[in-house]
Amino acid sequence: MADYRNIKAEPLTNAIRAIVRAGGSSDREAELVSTNLVEANLKGHDSHGVGMIPRYVQSVINGGLAVNAHVKTVLDTGPLLTLDGLTGYGQVIGHEAMELAAARAKQNGVCLVGLSNAHHIGRIGHWAEQCIDHGLVSIHFVNVISRPIVAPWGGSDARHGTNPFCVGIPRRGKDPIVLDFATSRIAQGKTRVAHNKGVQLEPGTIIDNEGKPTTNPRYTVIPPHGAILPFGEHKGSGLALVCEILGGALSGGQVVKGPSDGKYNVLNGMLSIVIDPGKLGTGENLAREVESFVAWHTGSPPAPGVDKVKIAGEPERETKKKRLAEGIPVDPTTWQEIVEAGKKFGLDQATIEQIVG
């Protein structure tokens, strides 16, 4: 297994901010991108963290990622918003979209927002957490326009992306519930991380280019490509289908129609439902009943080998606490890819190394 270097969150954020800024982004854009990616690492989702920067840099160079773009309002009827991300940094587009949605939800009680053509919007839980900060419940369906990487249930090749599903529920004075998962057995980025580390994947996770079971992550990273399997067999595959149509088509965007063009571009569509429990008249009921069920749910005697029953979002918060103290582990391959990405934007390795210390 590759040796790690542990980098503290602040200097790592500074390094990523410098790379994004070198690509022509405004200070605000560089801040939103860098803090979003490092937050994903802090919460244990390295697949959506700083390791994405090489892909972003290549997308900027290819013309598939528009620097300093802002969300465009296509339709606004108050509770209904249709937005176009104009292929801008998803960390900016997602933030702007959720701020608009939160304002409408507070005004009207609910906002249904269709967001299309955003460049990679990263960890979807980030957007649920943004809504939670406003005291709002949110539900998100997401599709991915890139090289297909996930096989449908019963299929033997890749036909769609990892198509995440996410729900965020605030709790008064307590940590929120954040359910956020890919509809594939494993996130695509996690297979990239495994490949960079030189480790195998769990059996039953992916298939090779002939549709046969394999544990070698190279089949999701370098040609000839295989596919990741859906989680939960037909159930996960069915949810992926729904995410593709709601996140891709109903949002006003596009769906996967065939093989990718071979570029490093990643576009997301997202359909979000944002609800103000107070405006719904159920805020007090929600606050009370959530605590009742969480107590009942987590009160189950732990199974052998389990320390306690957790709620969605709890493992991420535990990982963040640990990584804030100890630093974020970055394997040498991923770090070298980040350094090479910086060079493409004119930042030499010595400058990047000096930033992280």
CSV table of N, CA, C and O in Angstrom, one decimal, residues 111-232:
chain,number,residue,atom,x,y,z
A,111,CYS,N,-39.5,25.0,-2.4
A,111,CYS,CA,-38.9,25.3,-3.7
A,111,CYS,C,-38.5,24.1,-4.4
A,111,CYS,O,-37.8,23.2,-3.8
A,112,LEU,N,-39.0,23.9,-5.6
A,112,LEU,CA,-38.5,22.8,-6.5
A,112,LEU,C,-37.6,23.4,-7.5
A,112,LEU,O,-38.0,24.3,-8.3
A,113,VAL,N,-36.3,23.0,-7.5
A,113,VAL,CA,-35.3,23.6,-8.3
A,113,VAL,C,-34.7,22.6,-9.2
A,113,VAL,O,-34.2,21.6,-8.8
A,114,GLY,N,-34.7,22.9,-10.5
A,114,GLY,CA,-34.0,22.0,-11.5
A,114,GLY,C,-32.8,22.7,-11.9
A,114,GLY,O,-32.8,23.9,-12.5
A,115,LEU,N,-31.6,22.1,-11.7
A,115,LEU,CA,-30.3,22.6,-12.1
A,115,LEU,C,-29.7,21.8,-13.1
A,115,LEU,O,-29.5,20.6,-12.9
A,116,SER,N,-29.3,22.4,-14.2
A,116,SER,CA,-28.7,21.6,-15.3
A,116,SER,C,-27.3,22.2,-15.7
A,116,SER,O,-27.0,23.3,-15.3
A,117,ASN,N,-26.5,21.4,-16.3
A,117,ASN,CA,-25.3,21.8,-16.9
A,117,ASN,C,-24.3,22.5,-15.9
A,117,ASN,O,-23.6,23.4,-16.2
A,118,ALA,N,-24.3,21.9,-14.7
A,118,ALA,CA,-23.2,22.4,-13.7
A,118,ALA,C,-22.0,21.4,-13.9
A,118,ALA,O,-22.2,20.2,-14.0
A,119,HIS,N,-20.8,22.0,-13.9
A,119,HIS,CA,-19.7,21.1,-13.9
A,119,HIS,C,-19.7,20.4,-12.5
A,119,HIS,O,-20.4,20.8,-11.6
A,120,HIS,N,-19.0,19.3,-12.4
A,120,HIS,CA,-19.0,18.4,-11.2
A,120,HIS,C,-19.4,19.1,-9.9
A,120,HIS,O,-18.6,20.0,-9.4
A,121,ILE,N,-20.5,18.8,-9.3
A,121,ILE,CA,-21.0,19.5,-8.1
A,121,ILE,C,-20.5,18.8,-6.8
A,121,ILE,O,-20.9,19.2,-5.7
A,122,GLY,N,-19.7,17.8,-6.9
A,122,GLY,CA,-19.0,17.2,-5.8
A,122,GLY,C,-20.0,16.4,-4.9
A,122,GLY,O,-21.0,15.8,-5.3
A,123,ARG,N,-19.6,16.4,-3.6
A,123,ARG,CA,-20.4,15.7,-2.6
A,123,ARG,C,-21.7,16.4,-2.4
A,123,ARG,O,-21.9,17.5,-2.0
A,124,ILE,N,-22.8,15.6,-2.7
A,124,ILE,CA,-24.2,16.2,-2.7
A,124,ILE,C,-24.6,16.5,-1.2
A,124,ILE,O,-25.4,17.5,-1.0
A,125,GLY,N,-24.1,15.8,-0.2
A,125,GLY,CA,-24.3,16.2,1.1
A,125,GLY,C,-24.0,17.6,1.5
A,125,GLY,O,-24.6,18.2,2.4
A,126,HIS,N,-23.0,18.2,0.8
A,126,HIS,CA,-22.7,19.6,1.0
A,126,HIS,C,-23.9,20.5,0.8
A,126,HIS,O,-24.1,21.5,1.5
A,127,TRP,N,-24.7,20.2,-0.3
A,127,TRP,CA,-25.8,21.0,-0.6
A,127,TRP,C,-27.0,20.8,0.4
A,127,TRP,O,-27.7,21.7,0.7
A,128,ALA,N,-27.1,19.6,0.9
A,128,ALA,CA,-28.1,19.3,1.9
A,128,ALA,C,-27.7,20.1,3.2
A,128,ALA,O,-28.6,20.6,3.9
A,129,GLU,N,-26.4,20.1,3.5
A,129,GLU,CA,-25.9,20.8,4.7
A,129,GLU,C,-26.2,22.3,4.6
A,129,GLU,O,-26.5,23.0,5.6
A,130,GLN,N,-26.0,22.8,3.3
A,130,GLN,CA,-26.3,24.2,3.1
A,130,GLN,C,-27.7,24.6,3.4
A,130,GLN,O,-28.1,25.6,4.0
A,131,CYS,N,-28.6,23.7,3.0
A,131,CYS,CA,-30.1,23.9,3.2
A,131,CYS,C,-30.4,23.7,4.7
A,131,CYS,O,-31.1,24.5,5.3
A,132,ILE,N,-29.7,22.8,5.4
A,132,ILE,CA,-29.8,22.6,6.8
A,132,ILE,C,-29.5,23.8,7.6
A,132,ILE,O,-30.1,24.2,8.6
A,133,ASP,N,-28.4,24.5,7.2
A,133,ASP,CA,-28.0,25.7,7.8
A,133,ASP,C,-29.1,26.8,7.8
A,133,ASP,O,-29.1,27.7,8.6
A,134,HIS,N,-30.0,26.7,6.8
A,134,HIS,CA,-31.1,27.6,6.7
A,134,HIS,C,-32.4,27.0,7.5
A,134,HIS,O,-33.4,27.6,7.4
A,135,GLY,N,-32.2,25.9,8.1
A,135,GLY,CA,-33.3,25.2,8.8
A,135,GLY,C,-34.3,24.5,7.9
A,135,GLY,O,-35.4,24.3,8.3
A,136,LEU,N,-33.8,24.1,6.7
A,136,LEU,CA,-34.6,23.5,5.7
A,136,LEU,C,-34.4,22.0,5.5
A,136,LEU,O,-33.2,21.6,5.5
A,137,VAL,N,-35.4,21.3,5.1
A,137,VAL,CA,-35.3,19.9,4.7
A,137,VAL,C,-35.0,19.9,3.2
A,137,VAL,O,-35.6,20.8,2.5
A,138,SER,N,-34.2,19.0,2.7
A,138,SER,CA,-34.0,19.0,1.2
A,138,SER,C,-33.8,17.6,0.7
A,138,SER,O,-33.4,16.7,1.5
A,139,ILE,N,-34.3,17.3,-0.5
A,139,ILE,CA,-34.2,16.1,-1.2
A,139,ILE,C,-33.5,16.3,-2.5
A,139,ILE,O,-33.9,17.3,-3.3
A,140,HIS,N,-32.5,15.5,-2.9
A,140,HIS,CA,-31.8,15.8,-4.2
A,140,HIS,C,-31.6,14.5,-5.0
A,140,HIS,O,-31.3,13.4,-4.5
A,141,PHE,N,-31.9,14.6,-6.3
A,141,PHE,CA,-31.7,13.6,-7.3
A,141,PHE,C,-30.7,14.1,-8.3
A,141,PHE,O,-30.9,15.2,-8.9
A,142,VAL,N,-29.6,13.3,-8.5
A,142,VAL,CA,-28.5,13.8,-9.3
A,142,VAL,C,-28.2,12.8,-10.4
A,142,VAL,O,-28.1,11.6,-10.2
A,143,ASN,N,-27.8,13.3,-11.6
A,143,ASN,CA,-27.3,12.5,-12.7
A,143,ASN,C,-25.9,13.0,-13.1
A,143,ASN,O,-25.5,14.1,-12.7
A,144,VAL,N,-25.2,12.2,-13.8
A,144,VAL,CA,-23.8,12.5,-14.2
A,144,VAL,C,-23.7,12.3,-15.7
A,144,VAL,O,-23.9,11.2,-16.3
A,145,ILE,N,-23.2,13.4,-16.4
A,145,ILE,CA,-22.9,13.3,-17.8
A,145,ILE,C,-21.4,13.3,-18.0
A,145,ILE,O,-20.7,14.2,-17.8
A,146,SER,N,-20.9,12.1,-18.2
A,146,SER,CA,-19.5,11.8,-18.4
A,146,SER,C,-19.4,10.5,-19.0
A,146,SER,O,-20.4,9.9,-19.5
A,147,ARG,N,-18.2,9.8,-18.9
A,147,ARG,CA,-18.1,8.5,-19.4
A,147,ARG,C,-18.9,7.6,-18.5
A,147,ARG,O,-18.8,7.6,-17.3
A,148,PRO,N,-19.9,6.8,-19.1
A,148,PRO,CA,-20.7,5.9,-18.2
A,148,PRO,C,-19.8,5.0,-17.5
A,148,PRO,O,-18.8,4.5,-18.0
A,149,ILE,N,-20.1,4.8,-16.2
A,149,ILE,CA,-19.2,4.0,-15.3
A,149,ILE,C,-20.0,2.9,-14.5
A,149,ILE,O,-19.4,2.1,-13.9
A,150,VAL,N,-21.3,2.9,-14.5
A,150,VAL,CA,-22.1,2.0,-13.7
A,150,VAL,C,-23.0,1.1,-14.6
A,150,VAL,O,-23.6,1.6,-15.5
A,151,ALA,N,-23.0,-0.2,-14.4
A,151,ALA,CA,-23.8,-1.1,-15.1
A,151,ALA,C,-25.2,-1.1,-14.6
A,151,ALA,O,-25.4,-1.1,-13.3
A,152,PRO,N,-26.2,-1.2,-15.4
A,152,PRO,CA,-27.6,-1.5,-14.9
A,152,PRO,C,-27.7,-2.9,-14.3
A,152,PRO,O,-26.9,-3.8,-14.7
A,153,TRP,N,-28.6,-3.1,-13.4
A,153,TRP,CA,-28.8,-4.4,-12.8
A,153,TRP,C,-29.1,-5.4,-13.9
A,153,TRP,O,-30.0,-5.2,-14.8
A,154,GLY,N,-28.3,-6.5,-14.0
A,154,GLY,CA,-28.5,-7.5,-15.0
A,154,GLY,C,-27.7,-7.2,-16.3
A,154,GLY,O,-27.6,-8.0,-17.2
A,155,GLY,N,-27.0,-6.0,-16.4
A,155,GLY,CA,-26.2,-5.7,-17.5
A,155,GLY,C,-24.8,-6.0,-17.4
A,155,GLY,O,-24.3,-6.4,-16.3
A,156,SER,N,-24.0,-5.9,-18.4
A,156,SER,CA,-22.6,-6.3,-18.4
A,156,SER,C,-21.6,-5.2,-18.8
A,156,SER,O,-20.4,-5.5,-19.0
A,157,ASP,N,-22.2,-4.0,-19.1
A,157,ASP,CA,-21.3,-2.9,-19.4
A,157,ASP,C,-21.9,-1.6,-18.8
A,157,ASP,O,-23.0,-1.6,-18.3
A,158,ALA,N,-21.1,-0.6,-18.8
A,158,ALA,CA,-21.5,0.7,-18.1
A,158,ALA,C,-22.5,1.5,-19.0
A,158,ALA,O,-22.3,1.6,-20.2
A,159,ARG,N,-23.6,2.0,-18.3
A,159,ARG,CA,-24.6,2.7,-19.1
A,159,ARG,C,-25.0,4.1,-18.5
A,159,ARG,O,-25.7,4.8,-19.1
A,160,HIS,N,-24.5,4.3,-17.2
A,160,HIS,CA,-24.8,5.6,-16.6
A,160,HIS,C,-23.8,5.9,-15.5
A,160,HIS,O,-22.9,5.1,-15.3
A,161,GLY,N,-23.9,7.1,-14.9
A,161,GLY,CA,-23.0,7.5,-13.8
A,161,GLY,C,-23.4,6.9,-12.5
A,161,GLY,O,-24.3,6.1,-12.3
A,162,THR,N,-22.8,7.5,-11.4
A,162,THR,CA,-23.0,7.0,-10.1
A,162,THR,C,-24.3,7.6,-9.5
A,162,THR,O,-24.7,7.2,-8.4
A,163,ASN,N,-24.9,8.6,-10.1
A,163,ASN,CA,-26.2,9.1,-9.8
A,163,ASN,C,-26.6,9.1,-8.4
A,163,ASN,O,-27.4,8.3,-7.9
A,164,PRO,N,-26.1,10.1,-7.6
A,164,PRO,CA,-26.3,10.2,-6.2
A,164,PRO,C,-27.8,10.5,-5.8
A,164,PRO,O,-28.5,11.2,-6.5
A,165,PHE,N,-28.2,10.1,-4.6
A,165,PHE,CA,-29.4,10.5,-4.0
A,165,PHE,C,-29.1,11.0,-2.6
A,165,PHE,O,-28.2,10.5,-1.9
A,166,CYS,N,-29.8,12.1,-2.2
A,166,CYS,CA,-29.4,12.7,-0.9
A,166,CYS,C,-30.6,13.3,-0.2
A,166,CYS,O,-31.5,13.9,-0.9
A,167,VAL,N,-30.7,13.3,1.1
A,167,VAL,CA,-31.7,13.9,1.9
A,167,VAL,C,-31.1,14.6,3.1
A,167,VAL,O,-30.2,13.9,3.8
A,168,GLY,N,-31.4,15.8,3.4
A,168,GLY,CA,-30.9,16.5,4.6
A,168,GLY,C,-32.1,16.9,5.5
A,168,GLY,O,-33.1,17.5,5.0
A,169,ILE,N,-32.0,16.6,6.8
A,169,ILE,CA,-33.0,16.9,7.8
A,169,ILE,C,-32.4,17.6,9.0
A,169,ILE,O,-31.5,17.0,9.7
A,170,PRO,N,-32.7,18.9,9.3
A,170,PRO,CA,-32.1,19.6,10.4
A,170,PRO,C,-32.7,19.1,11.7
A,170,PRO,O,-33.8,18.6,11.8
A,171,ARG,N,-31.9,19.2,12.8
A,171,ARG,CA,-32.4,18.9,14.1
A,171,ARG,C,-32.1,20.1,15.0
A,171,ARG,O,-31.0,20.7,14.9
A,172,ARG,N,-33.0,20.4,15.9
A,172,ARG,CA,-32.7,21.6,16.8
A,172,ARG,C,-31.7,21.3,17.8
A,172,ARG,O,-31.8,20.4,18.7
A,173,GLY,N,-30.6,22.0,17.8
A,173,GLY,CA,-29.5,21.9,18.8
A,173,GLY,C,-28.7,20.6,18.7
A,173,GLY,O,-27.9,20.4,19.6
A,174,LYS,N,-28.9,19.9,17.7
A,174,LYS,CA,-28.2,18.6,17.5
A,174,LYS,C,-27.7,18.4,16.1
A,174,LYS,O,-28.2,19.1,15.2
A,175,ASP,N,-26.8,17.5,15.9
A,175,ASP,CA,-26.3,17.2,14.6
A,175,ASP,C,-27.4,16.7,13.7
A,175,ASP,O,-28.2,15.9,14.1
A,176,PRO,N,-27.4,17.2,12.4
A,176,PRO,CA,-28.5,16.8,11.5
A,176,PRO,C,-28.4,15.4,10.9
A,176,PRO,O,-27.4,14.7,11.1
A,177,ILE,N,-29.4,15.0,10.2
A,177,ILE,CA,-29.4,13.8,9.5
A,177,ILE,C,-29.1,14.1,8.0
A,177,ILE,O,-29.7,15.0,7.4
A,178,VAL,N,-28.0,13.5,7.5
A,178,VAL,CA,-27.6,13.7,6.1
A,178,VAL,C,-27.4,12.4,5.5
A,178,VAL,O,-26.4,11.7,5.7
A,179,LEU,N,-28.3,12.0,4.7
A,179,LEU,CA,-28.2,10.7,3.9
A,179,LEU,C,-27.7,11.1,2.5
A,179,LEU,O,-28.3,11.9,1.8
A,180,ASP,N,-26.6,10.5,2.2
A,180,ASP,CA,-26.0,10.9,0.9
A,180,ASP,C,-25.2,9.7,0.4
A,180,ASP,O,-24.3,9.3,1.0
A,181,PHE,N,-25.7,9.1,-0.7
A,181,PHE,CA,-25.0,8.0,-1.3
A,181,PHE,C,-25.1,7.9,-2.8
A,181,PHE,O,-26.1,8.4,-3.4
A,182,ALA,N,-24.1,7.3,-3.4
A,182,ALA,CA,-24.2,7.0,-4.8
A,182,ALA,C,-25.0,5.8,-5.0
A,182,ALA,O,-25.1,4.9,-4.1
A,183,THR,N,-25.7,5.6,-6.1
A,183,THR,CA,-26.5,4.5,-6.4
A,183,THR,C,-25.7,3.3,-6.9
A,183,THR,O,-26.2,2.3,-7.3
A,184,SER,N,-24.4,3.5,-7.0
A,184,SER,CA,-23.5,2.4,-7.4
A,184,SER,C,-22.9,1.8,-6.1
A,184,SER,O,-23.0,2.4,-5.0
A,185,ARG,N,-22.3,0.6,-6.2
A,185,ARG,CA,-21.8,0.0,-5.0
A,185,ARG,C,-20.7,0.8,-4.3
A,185,ARG,O,-20.5,0.7,-3.1
A,186,ILE,N,-20.0,1.6,-5.1
A,186,ILE,CA,-18.9,2.4,-4.6
A,186,ILE,C,-18.8,3.6,-5.5
A,186,ILE,O,-19.2,3.6,-6.7
A,187,ALA,N,-18.4,4.8,-4.9
A,187,ALA,CA,-18.3,6.0,-5.7
A,187,ALA,C,-17.2,5.8,-6.8
A,187,ALA,O,-16.2,5.1,-6.5
A,188,GLN,N,-17.3,6.4,-7.9
A,188,GLN,CA,-16.3,6.3,-8.9
A,188,GLN,C,-14.9,6.8,-8.4
A,188,GLN,O,-13.9,6.1,-8.7
A,189,GLY,N,-15.0,7.9,-7.7
A,189,GLY,CA,-13.7,8.4,-7.2
A,189,GLY,C,-13.0,7.5,-6.2
A,189,GLY,O,-11.8,7.5,-6.1
A,190,LYS,N,-13.8,6.7,-5.5
A,190,LYS,CA,-13.2,5.7,-4.6
A,190,LYS,C,-12.4,4.7,-5.3
A,190,LYS,O,-11.4,4.1,-4.8
A,191,THR,N,-12.9,4.3,-6.5
A,191,THR,CA,-12.1,3.4,-7.3
A,191,THR,C,-10.8,4.0,-7.8
A,191,THR,O,-9.8,3.4,-7.9
A,192,ARG,N,-10.8,5.3,-8.1
A,192,ARG,CA,-9.6,6.1,-8.5
A,192,ARG,C,-8.6,6.1,-7.3
A,192,ARG,O,-7.4,5.9,-7.5
A,193,VAL,N,-9.2,6.4,-6.1
A,193,VAL,CA,-8.3,6.4,-4.9
A,193,VAL,C,-7.7,5.0,-4.7
A,193,VAL,O,-6.5,4.9,-4.4
A,194,ALA,N,-8.5,3.9,-4.9
A,194,ALA,CA,-7.9,2.6,-4.7
A,194,ALA,C,-6.9,2.3,-5.7
A,194,ALA,O,-5.8,1.7,-5.4
A,195,HIS,N,-7.1,2.7,-6.9
A,195,HIS,CA,-6.1,2.5,-8.0
A,195,HIS,C,-4.8,3.3,-7.7
A,195,HIS,O,-3.7,2.7,-7.8
A,196,ASN,N,-4.9,4.5,-7.2
A,196,ASN,CA,-3.7,5.3,-6.8
A,196,ASN,C,-3.0,4.7,-5.6
A,196,ASN,O,-1.8,4.8,-5.6
A,197,LYS,N,-3.7,4.1,-4.7
A,197,LYS,CA,-3.1,3.5,-3.6
A,197,LYS,C,-2.5,2.1,-3.9
A,197,LYS,O,-1.7,1.6,-3.2
A,198,GLY,N,-3.0,1.5,-5.0
A,198,GLY,CA,-2.5,0.2,-5.3
A,198,GLY,C,-3.2,-0.9,-4.5
A,198,GLY,O,-2.5,-1.9,-4.3
A,199,VAL,N,-4.4,-0.7,-4.2
A,199,VAL,CA,-5.2,-1.7,-3.4
A,199,VAL,C,-6.3,-2.3,-4.2
A,199,VAL,O,-6.8,-1.6,-5.2
A,200,GLN,N,-6.8,-3.4,-3.9
A,200,GLN,CA,-7.9,-4.1,-4.5
A,200,GLN,C,-9.2,-3.6,-4.0
A,200,GLN,O,-9.3,-3.1,-2.8
A,201,LEU,N,-10.3,-3.8,-4.7
A,201,LEU,CA,-11.6,-3.5,-4.3
A,201,LEU,C,-12.3,-4.7,-3.7
A,201,LEU,O,-11.8,-5.8,-3.9
A,202,GLU,N,-13.4,-4.5,-2.9
A,202,GLU,CA,-14.1,-5.6,-2.4
A,202,GLU,C,-14.7,-6.4,-3.5
A,202,GLU,O,-15.2,-5.9,-4.5
A,203,PRO,N,-14.8,-7.8,-3.4
A,203,PRO,CA,-15.5,-8.6,-4.4
A,203,PRO,C,-16.9,-8.2,-4.5
A,203,PRO,O,-17.5,-7.7,-3.5
A,204,GLY,N,-17.4,-8.3,-5.7
A,204,GLY,CA,-18.8,-7.9,-6.0
A,204,GLY,C,-19.1,-6.5,-6.2
A,204,GLY,O,-20.2,-6.0,-6.2
A,205,THR,N,-18.0,-5.7,-6.4
A,205,THR,CA,-18.1,-4.2,-6.5
A,205,THR,C,-18.1,-3.8,-8.0
A,205,THR,O,-18.8,-2.9,-8.4
A,206,ILE,N,-17.2,-4.4,-8.8
A,206,ILE,CA,-17.0,-4.0,-10.2
A,206,ILE,C,-16.9,-5.3,-11.1
A,206,ILE,O,-16.7,-6.4,-10.6
A,207,ILE,N,-17.0,-5.0,-12.4
A,207,ILE,CA,-16.8,-6.0,-13.4
A,207,ILE,C,-15.8,-5.5,-14.4
A,207,ILE,O,-15.6,-4.3,-14.5
A,208,ASP,N,-15.1,-6.4,-15.1
A,208,ASP,CA,-14.1,-6.0,-16.1
A,208,ASP,C,-14.7,-5.7,-17.4
A,208,ASP,O,-15.9,-5.6,-17.6
A,209,ASN,N,-13.8,-5.4,-18.4
A,209,ASN,CA,-14.3,-5.0,-19.8
A,209,ASN,C,-15.1,-6.2,-20.5
A,209,ASN,O,-15.7,-5.9,-21.5
A,210,GLU,N,-15.0,-7.4,-19.9
A,210,GLU,CA,-15.8,-8.5,-20.5
A,210,GLU,C,-17.0,-8.8,-19.7
A,210,GLU,O,-17.7,-9.8,-19.9
A,211,GLY,N,-17.3,-8.0,-18.7
A,211,GLY,CA,-18.5,-8.2,-17.9
A,211,GLY,C,-18.3,-9.2,-16.8
A,211,GLY,O,-19.3,-9.6,-16.1
A,212,LYS,N,-17.0,-9.6,-16.5
A,212,LYS,CA,-16.7,-10.6,-15.5
A,212,LYS,C,-16.3,-10.0,-14.2
A,212,LYS,O,-15.7,-8.9,-14.2
A,213,PRO,N,-16.6,-10.6,-13.1
A,213,PRO,CA,-16.3,-10.0,-11.8
A,213,PRO,C,-14.8,-9.8,-11.6
A,213,PRO,O,-14.0,-10.7,-12.1
A,214,THR,N,-14.4,-8.7,-11.0
A,214,THR,CA,-12.9,-8.5,-10.8
A,214,THR,C,-12.8,-7.6,-9.5
A,214,THR,O,-13.8,-7.0,-9.1
A,215,THR,N,-11.6,-7.6,-8.9
A,215,THR,CA,-11.4,-6.7,-7.8
A,215,THR,C,-10.3,-5.6,-8.1
A,215,THR,O,-10.0,-4.8,-7.3
A,216,ASN,N,-9.9,-5.6,-9.4
A,216,ASN,CA,-8.8,-4.7,-9.8
A,216,ASN,C,-9.5,-3.3,-10.2
A,216,ASN,O,-10.2,-3.3,-11.2
A,217,PRO,N,-9.2,-2.3,-9.5
A,217,PRO,CA,-9.8,-1.0,-9.8
A,217,PRO,C,-9.4,-0.3,-11.1
A,217,PRO,O,-10.0,0.6,-11.6
A,218,ARG,N,-8.3,-0.9,-11.7
A,218,ARG,CA,-7.9,-0.3,-13.0
A,218,ARG,C,-9.0,-0.3,-14.1
A,218,ARG,O,-9.0,0.5,-15.0
A,219,TYR,N,-9.9,-1.2,-13.9
A,219,TYR,CA,-11.0,-1.3,-15.0
A,219,TYR,C,-12.0,-0.2,-14.9
A,219,TYR,O,-12.8,0.0,-15.8
A,220,THR,N,-11.9,0.7,-13.9
A,220,THR,CA,-12.7,1.9,-13.8
A,220,THR,C,-11.9,3.1,-14.0
A,220,THR,O,-12.5,4.2,-14.0
A,221,VAL,N,-10.6,3.0,-14.2
A,221,VAL,CA,-9.7,4.1,-14.3
A,221,VAL,C,-9.0,4.2,-15.7
A,221,VAL,O,-9.0,5.3,-16.3
A,222,ILE,N,-8.5,3.1,-16.2
A,222,ILE,CA,-7.8,3.1,-17.4
A,222,ILE,C,-8.4,2.1,-18.4
A,222,ILE,O,-8.9,1.1,-17.9
A,223,PRO,N,-8.3,2.3,-19.7
A,223,PRO,CA,-8.9,1.4,-20.7
A,223,PRO,C,-8.1,0.1,-20.6
A,223,PRO,O,-7.0,0.0,-20.3
A,224,PRO,N,-8.8,-1.0,-21.0
A,224,PRO,CA,-10.2,-1.1,-21.4
A,224,PRO,C,-11.1,-1.1,-20.1
A,224,PRO,O,-10.7,-1.7,-19.1
A,225,HIS,N,-12.2,-0.3,-20.2
A,225,HIS,CA,-13.0,-0.1,-19.0
A,225,HIS,C,-14.0,-1.2,-18.8
A,225,HIS,O,-14.6,-1.7,-19.7
A,226,GLY,N,-14.3,-1.4,-17.5
A,226,GLY,CA,-15.4,-2.3,-17.1
A,226,GLY,C,-16.5,-1.4,-16.5
A,226,GLY,O,-16.8,-0.3,-17.1
A,227,ALA,N,-17.0,-1.8,-15.4
A,227,ALA,CA,-18.1,-1.0,-14.8
A,227,ALA,C,-18.3,-1.3,-13.3
A,227,ALA,O,-17.9,-2.4,-12.9
A,228,ILE,N,-18.8,-0.3,-12.6
A,228,ILE,CA,-19.1,-0.5,-11.2
A,228,ILE,C,-20.6,-1.1,-11.2
A,228,ILE,O,-21.4,-0.8,-12.1
A,229,LEU,N,-20.8,-2.0,-10.2
A,229,LEU,CA,-22.2,-2.6,-10.1
A,229,LEU,C,-23.1,-1.7,-9.3
A,229,LEU,O,-22.6,-0.9,-8.5
A,230,PRO,N,-24.4,-1.7,-9.5
A,230,PRO,CA,-25.3,-0.9,-8.7
A,230,PRO,C,-25.4,-1.5,-7.3
A,230,PRO,O,-25.2,-2.7,-7.0
A,231,PHE,N,-25.7,-0.6,-6.3
A,231,PHE,CA,-25.9,-1.1,-4.9
A,231,PHE,C,-27.3,-1.7,-4.9
A,231,PHE,O,-28.2,-1.3,-5.6
A,232,GLY,N,-27.5,-2.6,-4.0
A,232,GLY,CA,-28.8,-3.1,-3.7
A,232,GLY,C,-29.5,-3.8,-4.9
A,232,GLY,O,-30.7,-3.8,-5.0
